[in-house]
């Protein structure tokens, strides 16, 4: 038996490849299917089934393209209904994969169609459970994403409790739990950075198995933040067939000359996105470009900040990363990439066009500037929870996730010194603020992490 976890850090997402005796299965595939085809070829495996644990909200799954490429059958849980060919599994249904078997365990709660899949070996020994967003390592899935007028968040939390305690807890303690997400995902509140564990350890250490039903519902529903705006769009996309991935990549990786790029960039409905490093963007970029670098939490911030999932995009990328940019946009449903600036910012400059730089200062210069009063408009753009945990006294909070609202309250004549935790989100904030007419932005290198390492005796950290 071959069981391989394919973990994508940008999305904190785990897909899985199983192979036995020439037959295989994929669980919760990402949008691009070539990695799974490569694995199948490497292990001389025919992909027989594609299992979806639920309609994911935080990424667009590749089950339709993968089924077309392999002839595999898409398996959905008992309550799932989709606009493409699939097999609707019943609770307890068994699927054979070579010498192995996979049993459907319907586990409503995160969503009503949520389903786990139990892998057994050829001796019927329970080996692993693929839990989707029903059970994470150290946490469980949030119950609010599928709440409707006739089914509240509390109702779903109650279903989830029953699924965990009556469907999963009775399984063997030594089976390995393989979830769909780990730390960094917005699908739970406090996931572990570990990406697998035994069920026995989770029953001992995960709060979800220790609380009674009433306390579980309260714990799970208190303090939920609003989900990113793109989540409902991704759910809808996962219920239907979408534009095939190869078409999206071919269109998105169109090389554009500065003339062609400028013509598109000047159209009102096209966004210019700069995906390079923090230092490259700060040194020089196009005046209207938003910065969301590939090196950070790219896809989640794209989804949180670009409100229209159908947004047309032209982009700037490090040479050789163009396909990766289009791929990572498409993973969260942004399928309308139109091309990239060939030759990058250097070609733009050589054609005589303007670029802008973003000023930067060190954390110590920021601390000293606040202490002396020379810095008059500092901003902390981390998340509210991070700010509440610790911040510089007197520095106001304006979270990046609300930039489209709070940046409109800034004054165009002021100079804003902006910090986040590490210097990535603050540069995103500054680039978007510029699109609202705030041109005087200074980025604090290293963010709050560097500030805490500086000499802060002249200021107060709360």
PDB file of C-alpha atoms in Angstrom, residues 14-289:
ATOM      1  CA  UNK A  14      -3.863  18.170   2.606  1.00  0.00           C
ATOM      2  CA  UNK A  15      -4.804  16.028  -0.387  1.00  0.00           C
ATOM      3  CA  UNK A  16      -4.076  12.301  -0.407  1.00  0.00           C
ATOM      4  CA  UNK A  17      -2.915   9.639  -2.863  1.00  0.00           C
ATOM      5  CA  UNK A  18      -3.575   5.943  -2.216  1.00  0.00           C
ATOM      6  CA  UNK A  19      -2.367   3.064  -4.353  1.00  0.00           C
ATOM      7  CA  UNK A  20      -2.715  -0.688  -4.010  1.00  0.00           C
ATOM      8  CA  UNK A  21      -2.118  -3.420  -6.534  1.00  0.00           C
ATOM      9  CA  UNK A  22      -2.419  -1.082  -9.525  1.00  0.00           C
ATOM     10  CA  UNK A  23      -5.544   0.758  -8.370  1.00  0.00           C
ATOM     11  CA  UNK A  24      -5.640   4.132  -6.694  1.00  0.00           C
ATOM     12  CA  UNK A  25      -7.688   6.962  -5.241  1.00  0.00           C
ATOM     13  CA  UNK A  26      -7.279  10.671  -4.654  1.00  0.00           C
ATOM     14  CA  UNK A  27      -8.914  12.455  -1.738  1.00  0.00           C
ATOM     15  CA  UNK A  28      -9.720  16.179  -1.878  1.00  0.00           C
ATOM     16  CA  UNK A  29      -7.586  17.088  -4.935  1.00  0.00           C
ATOM     17  CA  UNK A  30      -6.495  20.663  -5.643  1.00  0.00           C
ATOM     18  CA  UNK A  31      -7.403  22.424  -8.907  1.00  0.00           C
ATOM     19  CA  UNK A  32      -4.300  21.399 -10.859  1.00  0.00           C
ATOM     20  CA  UNK A  33      -4.348  17.679 -11.629  1.00  0.00           C
ATOM     21  CA  UNK A  34      -0.901  17.015 -13.120  1.00  0.00           C
ATOM     22  CA  UNK A  35       0.744  16.151  -9.758  1.00  0.00           C
ATOM     23  CA  UNK A  36      -1.796  13.352  -9.267  1.00  0.00           C
ATOM     24  CA  UNK A  37      -1.326  12.092 -12.810  1.00  0.00           C
ATOM     25  CA  UNK A  38       2.438  12.064 -12.238  1.00  0.00           C
ATOM     26  CA  UNK A  39       2.041  10.058  -9.039  1.00  0.00           C
ATOM     27  CA  UNK A  40      -0.230   7.579 -10.761  1.00  0.00           C
ATOM     28  CA  UNK A  41       2.286   7.099 -13.554  1.00  0.00           C
ATOM     29  CA  UNK A  42       5.182   6.784 -11.101  1.00  0.00           C
ATOM     30  CA  UNK A  43       3.403   4.021  -9.179  1.00  0.00           C
ATOM     31  CA  UNK A  44       1.798   2.395 -12.242  1.00  0.00           C
ATOM     32  CA  UNK A  45      -1.609   3.104 -10.782  1.00  0.00           C
ATOM     33  CA  UNK A  46      -5.009   3.592 -12.380  1.00  0.00           C
ATOM     34  CA  UNK A  47      -6.937   6.180 -10.417  1.00  0.00           C
ATOM     35  CA  UNK A  48     -10.289   4.520  -9.747  1.00  0.00           C
ATOM     36  CA  UNK A  49     -11.964   6.924  -7.332  1.00  0.00           C
ATOM     37  CA  UNK A  50     -11.821  10.587  -6.383  1.00  0.00           C
ATOM     38  CA  UNK A  51     -13.267  11.126  -2.908  1.00  0.00           C
ATOM     39  CA  UNK A  52     -14.491  14.534  -1.803  1.00  0.00           C
ATOM     40  CA  UNK A  53     -15.025  14.926   1.940  1.00  0.00           C
ATOM     41  CA  UNK A  54     -17.308  17.944   1.388  1.00  0.00           C
ATOM     42  CA  UNK A  55     -17.769  21.005  -0.829  1.00  0.00           C
ATOM     43  CA  UNK A  56     -14.683  22.933   0.217  1.00  0.00           C
ATOM     44  CA  UNK A  57     -15.112  26.633   0.936  1.00  0.00           C
ATOM     45  CA  UNK A  58     -11.502  27.768   0.847  1.00  0.00           C
ATOM     46  CA  UNK A  59     -10.321  26.320  -2.460  1.00  0.00           C
ATOM     47  CA  UNK A  60     -11.672  25.045  -5.762  1.00  0.00           C
ATOM     48  CA  UNK A  61     -11.210  21.321  -6.048  1.00  0.00           C
ATOM     49  CA  UNK A  62     -10.049  19.565  -9.218  1.00  0.00           C
ATOM     50  CA  UNK A  63     -12.312  16.526  -9.133  1.00  0.00           C
ATOM     51  CA  UNK A  64     -14.026  17.230 -12.475  1.00  0.00           C
ATOM     52  CA  UNK A  65     -10.801  17.763 -14.460  1.00  0.00           C
ATOM     53  CA  UNK A  66      -9.186  14.779 -12.747  1.00  0.00           C
ATOM     54  CA  UNK A  67     -12.161  12.548 -13.547  1.00  0.00           C
ATOM     55  CA  UNK A  68     -11.969  13.604 -17.215  1.00  0.00           C
ATOM     56  CA  UNK A  69      -8.244  12.867 -17.325  1.00  0.00           C
ATOM     57  CA  UNK A  70      -8.426   9.466 -15.632  1.00  0.00           C
ATOM     58  CA  UNK A  71     -11.938   8.082 -16.057  1.00  0.00           C
ATOM     59  CA  UNK A  72     -12.196   7.846 -12.270  1.00  0.00           C
ATOM     60  CA  UNK A  73     -15.525   8.075 -10.466  1.00  0.00           C
ATOM     61  CA  UNK A  74     -16.125  11.085  -8.215  1.00  0.00           C
ATOM     62  CA  UNK A  75     -17.520   9.989  -4.834  1.00  0.00           C
ATOM     63  CA  UNK A  76     -19.565  12.479  -2.796  1.00  0.00           C
ATOM     64  CA  UNK A  77     -21.203  12.037   0.584  1.00  0.00           C
ATOM     65  CA  UNK A  78     -24.865  11.106   1.116  1.00  0.00           C
ATOM     66  CA  UNK A  79     -26.323  14.631   1.164  1.00  0.00           C
ATOM     67  CA  UNK A  80     -24.181  16.216  -1.565  1.00  0.00           C
ATOM     68  CA  UNK A  81     -25.743  17.288  -4.847  1.00  0.00           C
ATOM     69  CA  UNK A  82     -23.548  18.529  -7.708  1.00  0.00           C
ATOM     70  CA  UNK A  83     -23.889  19.565 -11.337  1.00  0.00           C
ATOM     71  CA  UNK A  84     -21.450  16.986 -12.738  1.00  0.00           C
ATOM     72  CA  UNK A  85     -21.243  13.202 -12.914  1.00  0.00           C
ATOM     73  CA  UNK A  86     -20.674  11.603  -9.512  1.00  0.00           C
ATOM     74  CA  UNK A  87     -21.625   8.662  -7.344  1.00  0.00           C
ATOM     75  CA  UNK A  88     -23.701   9.544  -4.291  1.00  0.00           C
ATOM     76  CA  UNK A  89     -22.393   7.264  -1.554  1.00  0.00           C
ATOM     77  CA  UNK A  90     -24.617   5.962   1.189  1.00  0.00           C
ATOM     78  CA  UNK A  91     -23.463   5.803   4.794  1.00  0.00           C
ATOM     79  CA  UNK A  92     -21.390   2.653   5.248  1.00  0.00           C
ATOM     80  CA  UNK A  93     -20.832   2.024   1.529  1.00  0.00           C
ATOM     81  CA  UNK A  94     -17.579   0.201   0.774  1.00  0.00           C
ATOM     82  CA  UNK A  95     -15.280   0.875  -2.189  1.00  0.00           C
ATOM     83  CA  UNK A  96     -12.401  -1.440  -3.112  1.00  0.00           C
ATOM     84  CA  UNK A  97      -9.017  -0.051  -4.131  1.00  0.00           C
ATOM     85  CA  UNK A  98      -6.700  -2.922  -5.062  1.00  0.00           C
ATOM     86  CA  UNK A  99      -6.307  -4.950  -1.870  1.00  0.00           C
ATOM     87  CA  UNK A 100      -7.727  -2.138   0.260  1.00  0.00           C
ATOM     88  CA  UNK A 101     -11.198  -0.864   1.034  1.00  0.00           C
ATOM     89  CA  UNK A 102     -12.631   2.547   1.800  1.00  0.00           C
ATOM     90  CA  UNK A 103     -15.815   2.887   3.854  1.00  0.00           C
ATOM     91  CA  UNK A 104     -18.056   5.951   3.798  1.00  0.00           C
ATOM     92  CA  UNK A 105     -18.827   7.438   7.208  1.00  0.00           C
ATOM     93  CA  UNK A 106     -21.332  10.275   6.967  1.00  0.00           C
ATOM     94  CA  UNK A 107     -20.342  12.902   9.548  1.00  0.00           C
ATOM     95  CA  UNK A 108     -22.588  15.984   9.247  1.00  0.00           C
ATOM     96  CA  UNK A 109     -21.734  19.082  11.249  1.00  0.00           C
ATOM     97  CA  UNK A 110     -19.082  21.216   9.546  1.00  0.00           C
ATOM     98  CA  UNK A 111     -21.489  20.968   6.614  1.00  0.00           C
ATOM     99  CA  UNK A 112     -24.396  18.581   6.248  1.00  0.00           C
ATOM    100  CA  UNK A 113     -22.790  16.639   3.401  1.00  0.00           C
ATOM    101  CA  UNK A 114     -19.449  16.256   5.234  1.00  0.00           C
ATOM    102  CA  UNK A 115     -18.204  12.692   5.016  1.00  0.00           C
ATOM    103  CA  UNK A 116     -15.155  10.848   6.335  1.00  0.00           C
ATOM    104  CA  UNK A 117     -13.584   7.866   4.609  1.00  0.00           C
ATOM    105  CA  UNK A 118     -12.146   4.926   6.571  1.00  0.00           C
ATOM    106  CA  UNK A 119      -9.269   3.017   4.952  1.00  0.00           C
ATOM    107  CA  UNK A 120      -8.852  -0.691   5.799  1.00  0.00           C
ATOM    108  CA  UNK A 121      -6.130  -3.107   4.713  1.00  0.00           C
ATOM    109  CA  UNK A 122      -6.649  -6.499   3.112  1.00  0.00           C
ATOM    110  CA  UNK A 123      -7.202  -8.032   6.564  1.00  0.00           C
ATOM    111  CA  UNK A 124     -10.010  -5.548   7.326  1.00  0.00           C
ATOM    112  CA  UNK A 125      -7.757  -3.763   9.817  1.00  0.00           C
ATOM    113  CA  UNK A 126      -8.631  -0.074  10.206  1.00  0.00           C
ATOM    114  CA  UNK A 127      -5.615   1.953   9.022  1.00  0.00           C
ATOM    115  CA  UNK A 128      -6.564   5.588   8.482  1.00  0.00           C
ATOM    116  CA  UNK A 129      -9.452   8.044   8.512  1.00  0.00           C
ATOM    117  CA  UNK A 130      -9.651  10.941   6.058  1.00  0.00           C
ATOM    118  CA  UNK A 131     -11.640  13.472   8.006  1.00  0.00           C
ATOM    119  CA  UNK A 132     -11.926  16.510   5.750  1.00  0.00           C
ATOM    120  CA  UNK A 133     -13.003  19.426   7.960  1.00  0.00           C
ATOM    121  CA  UNK A 134     -14.866  17.249  10.464  1.00  0.00           C
ATOM    122  CA  UNK A 135     -11.817  16.589  12.640  1.00  0.00           C
ATOM    123  CA  UNK A 136      -8.544  18.492  12.525  1.00  0.00           C
ATOM    124  CA  UNK A 137      -5.471  17.861  14.639  1.00  0.00           C
ATOM    125  CA  UNK A 138      -6.312  19.728  17.838  1.00  0.00           C
ATOM    126  CA  UNK A 139      -9.516  21.239  16.522  1.00  0.00           C
ATOM    127  CA  UNK A 140     -12.690  20.646  14.495  1.00  0.00           C
ATOM    128  CA  UNK A 141     -14.241  22.433  11.524  1.00  0.00           C
ATOM    129  CA  UNK A 142     -16.193  25.633  12.042  1.00  0.00           C
ATOM    130  CA  UNK A 143     -19.955  25.032  11.951  1.00  0.00           C
ATOM    131  CA  UNK A 144     -21.107  28.366  10.548  1.00  0.00           C
ATOM    132  CA  UNK A 145     -20.242  28.078   6.852  1.00  0.00           C
ATOM    133  CA  UNK A 146     -23.361  26.124   5.897  1.00  0.00           C
ATOM    134  CA  UNK A 147     -25.774  27.742   8.363  1.00  0.00           C
ATOM    135  CA  UNK A 148     -29.129  28.582   6.767  1.00  0.00           C
ATOM    136  CA  UNK A 149     -32.381  30.016   7.982  1.00  0.00           C
ATOM    137  CA  UNK A 150     -33.663  26.550   8.893  1.00  0.00           C
ATOM    138  CA  UNK A 151     -30.340  25.307  10.290  1.00  0.00           C
ATOM    139  CA  UNK A 152     -28.365  27.493  12.671  1.00  0.00           C
ATOM    140  CA  UNK A 153     -24.677  27.453  13.509  1.00  0.00           C
ATOM    141  CA  UNK A 154     -25.630  25.918  16.860  1.00  0.00           C
ATOM    142  CA  UNK A 155     -27.640  23.191  15.081  1.00  0.00           C
ATOM    143  CA  UNK A 156     -24.616  22.302  12.962  1.00  0.00           C
ATOM    144  CA  UNK A 157     -22.340  22.296  16.031  1.00  0.00           C
ATOM    145  CA  UNK A 158     -24.739  19.788  17.610  1.00  0.00           C
ATOM    146  CA  UNK A 159     -24.585  17.559  14.541  1.00  0.00           C
ATOM    147  CA  UNK A 160     -20.796  17.793  14.622  1.00  0.00           C
ATOM    148  CA  UNK A 161     -20.694  16.712  18.275  1.00  0.00           C
ATOM    149  CA  UNK A 162     -22.806  13.650  17.459  1.00  0.00           C
ATOM    150  CA  UNK A 163     -20.634  12.793  14.463  1.00  0.00           C
ATOM    151  CA  UNK A 164     -17.438  13.013  16.505  1.00  0.00           C
ATOM    152  CA  UNK A 165     -18.703  11.072  19.501  1.00  0.00           C
ATOM    153  CA  UNK A 166     -20.933   8.478  17.824  1.00  0.00           C
ATOM    154  CA  UNK A 167     -19.237   7.917  14.434  1.00  0.00           C
ATOM    155  CA  UNK A 168     -15.504   8.629  14.934  1.00  0.00           C
ATOM    156  CA  UNK A 169     -14.723   8.036  18.629  1.00  0.00           C
ATOM    157  CA  UNK A 170     -15.708   4.314  18.488  1.00  0.00           C
ATOM    158  CA  UNK A 171     -13.079   3.602  15.794  1.00  0.00           C
ATOM    159  CA  UNK A 172      -9.702   2.063  16.661  1.00  0.00           C
ATOM    160  CA  UNK A 173      -7.445   4.348  18.693  1.00  0.00           C
ATOM    161  CA  UNK A 174      -4.420   3.528  16.544  1.00  0.00           C
ATOM    162  CA  UNK A 175      -5.841   4.658  13.195  1.00  0.00           C
ATOM    163  CA  UNK A 176      -4.163   7.711  11.710  1.00  0.00           C
ATOM    164  CA  UNK A 177      -6.252  10.861  11.314  1.00  0.00           C
ATOM    165  CA  UNK A 178      -5.587  12.687   8.055  1.00  0.00           C
ATOM    166  CA  UNK A 179      -7.433  16.039   7.974  1.00  0.00           C
ATOM    167  CA  UNK A 180      -7.993  18.413   5.067  1.00  0.00           C
ATOM    168  CA  UNK A 181      -6.308  21.342   6.828  1.00  0.00           C
ATOM    169  CA  UNK A 182      -3.687  22.380   9.362  1.00  0.00           C
ATOM    170  CA  UNK A 183      -2.581  25.551  11.123  1.00  0.00           C
ATOM    171  CA  UNK A 184      -3.160  28.700   9.087  1.00  0.00           C
ATOM    172  CA  UNK A 185      -6.459  27.637   7.569  1.00  0.00           C
ATOM    173  CA  UNK A 186      -9.558  29.743   8.205  1.00  0.00           C
ATOM    174  CA  UNK A 187     -11.695  26.583   8.362  1.00  0.00           C
ATOM    175  CA  UNK A 188     -11.048  26.165  12.097  1.00  0.00           C
ATOM    176  CA  UNK A 189     -10.097  28.325  15.045  1.00  0.00           C
ATOM    177  CA  UNK A 190      -6.951  26.792  16.540  1.00  0.00           C
ATOM    178  CA  UNK A 191      -5.499  23.963  14.502  1.00  0.00           C
ATOM    179  CA  UNK A 192      -2.202  22.267  15.241  1.00  0.00           C
ATOM    180  CA  UNK A 193       0.759  22.609  12.907  1.00  0.00           C
ATOM    181  CA  UNK A 194       0.886  18.794  12.864  1.00  0.00           C
ATOM    182  CA  UNK A 195      -0.787  17.309   9.798  1.00  0.00           C
ATOM    183  CA  UNK A 196      -1.645  13.834  11.142  1.00  0.00           C
ATOM    184  CA  UNK A 197      -2.039  12.034  14.449  1.00  0.00           C
ATOM    185  CA  UNK A 198      -3.555   8.897  15.936  1.00  0.00           C
ATOM    186  CA  UNK A 199      -7.202   8.947  16.929  1.00  0.00           C
ATOM    187  CA  UNK A 200      -6.176   7.863  20.407  1.00  0.00           C
ATOM    188  CA  UNK A 201      -4.023  10.967  20.869  1.00  0.00           C
ATOM    189  CA  UNK A 202      -6.804  13.193  19.586  1.00  0.00           C
ATOM    190  CA  UNK A 203      -9.304  11.643  21.994  1.00  0.00           C
ATOM    191  CA  UNK A 204      -6.895  12.484  24.811  1.00  0.00           C
ATOM    192  CA  UNK A 205      -5.790  15.937  23.693  1.00  0.00           C
ATOM    193  CA  UNK A 206      -8.454  17.483  21.432  1.00  0.00           C
ATOM    194  CA  UNK A 207     -10.990  19.560  23.385  1.00  0.00           C
ATOM    195  CA  UNK A 208     -13.743  18.314  21.102  1.00  0.00           C
ATOM    196  CA  UNK A 209     -13.669  14.869  22.739  1.00  0.00           C
ATOM    197  CA  UNK A 210     -13.547  16.196  26.322  1.00  0.00           C
ATOM    198  CA  UNK A 211     -16.563  18.495  26.495  1.00  0.00           C
ATOM    199  CA  UNK A 212     -20.198  17.608  26.972  1.00  0.00           C
ATOM    200  CA  UNK A 213     -22.517  18.540  24.144  1.00  0.00           C
ATOM    201  CA  UNK A 214     -23.693  21.818  25.624  1.00  0.00           C
ATOM    202  CA  UNK A 215     -20.177  23.049  26.380  1.00  0.00           C
ATOM    203  CA  UNK A 216     -18.938  21.842  22.980  1.00  0.00           C
ATOM    204  CA  UNK A 217     -21.555  23.898  21.147  1.00  0.00           C
ATOM    205  CA  UNK A 218     -20.698  26.960  23.220  1.00  0.00           C
ATOM    206  CA  UNK A 219     -16.948  26.536  22.724  1.00  0.00           C
ATOM    207  CA  UNK A 220     -17.325  25.996  18.992  1.00  0.00           C
ATOM    208  CA  UNK A 221     -19.643  28.900  18.279  1.00  0.00           C
ATOM    209  CA  UNK A 222     -18.131  31.579  20.556  1.00  0.00           C
ATOM    210  CA  UNK A 223     -15.661  33.997  18.984  1.00  0.00           C
ATOM    211  CA  UNK A 224     -16.147  32.962  15.368  1.00  0.00           C
ATOM    212  CA  UNK A 225     -14.851  35.608  12.986  1.00  0.00           C
ATOM    213  CA  UNK A 226     -16.559  36.295   9.674  1.00  0.00           C
ATOM    214  CA  UNK A 227     -15.354  33.831   7.010  1.00  0.00           C
ATOM    215  CA  UNK A 228     -13.473  35.293   4.023  1.00  0.00           C
ATOM    216  CA  UNK A 229     -15.827  36.680   1.394  1.00  0.00           C
ATOM    217  CA  UNK A 230     -14.727  34.218  -1.283  1.00  0.00           C
ATOM    218  CA  UNK A 231     -15.791  31.127   0.688  1.00  0.00           C
ATOM    219  CA  UNK A 232     -19.403  30.990  -0.645  1.00  0.00           C
ATOM    220  CA  UNK A 233     -18.109  31.413  -4.207  1.00  0.00           C
ATOM    221  CA  UNK A 234     -15.726  28.466  -3.836  1.00  0.00           C
ATOM    222  CA  UNK A 235     -18.510  26.290  -2.422  1.00  0.00           C
ATOM    223  CA  UNK A 236     -20.670  27.148  -5.445  1.00  0.00           C
ATOM    224  CA  UNK A 237     -17.791  26.377  -7.826  1.00  0.00           C
ATOM    225  CA  UNK A 238     -17.224  23.006  -6.181  1.00  0.00           C
ATOM    226  CA  UNK A 239     -20.824  22.055  -6.909  1.00  0.00           C
ATOM    227  CA  UNK A 240     -20.470  22.509 -10.665  1.00  0.00           C
ATOM    228  CA  UNK A 241     -18.088  21.953 -13.562  1.00  0.00           C
ATOM    229  CA  UNK A 242     -15.826  24.965 -14.134  1.00  0.00           C
ATOM    230  CA  UNK A 243     -13.556  26.153 -16.905  1.00  0.00           C
ATOM    231  CA  UNK A 244     -10.913  23.484 -17.294  1.00  0.00           C
ATOM    232  CA  UNK A 245      -7.615  24.271 -15.651  1.00  0.00           C
ATOM    233  CA  UNK A 246      -5.462  24.026 -18.813  1.00  0.00           C
ATOM    234  CA  UNK A 247      -7.540  26.746 -20.504  1.00  0.00           C
ATOM    235  CA  UNK A 248      -7.123  29.023 -17.494  1.00  0.00           C
ATOM    236  CA  UNK A 249      -3.357  28.528 -17.424  1.00  0.00           C
ATOM    237  CA  UNK A 250      -2.948  29.032 -21.180  1.00  0.00           C
ATOM    238  CA  UNK A 251      -4.839  32.338 -21.120  1.00  0.00           C
ATOM    239  CA  UNK A 252      -3.298  33.519 -17.862  1.00  0.00           C
ATOM    240  CA  UNK A 253       0.291  32.996 -18.953  1.00  0.00           C
ATOM    241  CA  UNK A 254      -0.009  35.197 -22.029  1.00  0.00           C
ATOM    242  CA  UNK A 255       3.139  37.332 -22.287  1.00  0.00           C
ATOM    243  CA  UNK A 256       2.281  41.026 -22.683  1.00  0.00           C
ATOM    244  CA  UNK A 257       4.596  43.776 -23.898  1.00  0.00           C
ATOM    245  CA  UNK A 258       4.611  47.031 -21.914  1.00  0.00           C
ATOM    246  CA  UNK A 259       2.311  48.561 -24.554  1.00  0.00           C
ATOM    247  CA  UNK A 260      -0.139  45.668 -24.361  1.00  0.00           C
ATOM    248  CA  UNK A 261       0.078  45.559 -20.578  1.00  0.00           C
ATOM    249  CA  UNK A 262      -0.531  49.293 -20.218  1.00  0.00           C
ATOM    250  CA  UNK A 263      -3.534  49.179 -22.521  1.00  0.00           C
ATOM    251  CA  UNK A 264      -5.145  46.501 -20.359  1.00  0.00           C
ATOM    252  CA  UNK A 265      -4.052  48.073 -17.069  1.00  0.00           C
ATOM    253  CA  UNK A 266      -5.769  51.319 -18.003  1.00  0.00           C
ATOM    254  CA  UNK A 267      -9.121  49.604 -18.372  1.00  0.00           C
ATOM    255  CA  UNK A 268     -11.343  50.177 -15.371  1.00  0.00           C
ATOM    256  CA  UNK A 269     -12.259  46.551 -14.817  1.00  0.00           C
ATOM    257  CA  UNK A 270      -8.727  45.141 -14.752  1.00  0.00           C
ATOM    258  CA  UNK A 271      -6.567  44.840 -11.656  1.00  0.00           C
ATOM    259  CA  UNK A 272      -2.762  45.029 -11.767  1.00  0.00           C
ATOM    260  CA  UNK A 273      -1.259  42.558  -9.300  1.00  0.00           C
ATOM    261  CA  UNK A 274       2.413  42.447  -8.297  1.00  0.00           C
ATOM    262  CA  UNK A 275       3.366  39.001  -6.983  1.00  0.00           C
ATOM    263  CA  UNK A 276       7.094  39.458  -6.501  1.00  0.00           C
ATOM    264  CA  UNK A 277       9.036  39.645  -3.238  1.00  0.00           C
ATOM    265  CA  UNK A 278       8.594  42.324  -0.586  1.00  0.00           C
ATOM    266  CA  UNK A 279      11.954  43.881  -1.429  1.00  0.00           C
ATOM    267  CA  UNK A 280      11.362  43.877  -5.189  1.00  0.00           C
ATOM    268  CA  UNK A 281       7.961  45.531  -4.861  1.00  0.00           C
ATOM    269  CA  UNK A 282       9.227  48.127  -2.384  1.00  0.00           C
ATOM    270  CA  UNK A 283      12.100  49.034  -4.704  1.00  0.00           C
ATOM    271  CA  UNK A 284       9.935  49.664  -7.763  1.00  0.00           C
ATOM    272  CA  UNK A 285       6.511  48.748  -9.077  1.00  0.00           C
ATOM    273  CA  UNK A 286       3.721  50.169 -11.175  1.00  0.00           C
ATOM    274  CA  UNK A 287       1.813  53.026  -9.515  1.00  0.00           C
ATOM    275  CA  UNK A 288      -1.573  51.263  -9.579  1.00  0.00           C
ATOM    276  CA  UNK A 289      -0.344  47.767  -8.646  1.00  0.00           C
TER     277      UNK A 289
END
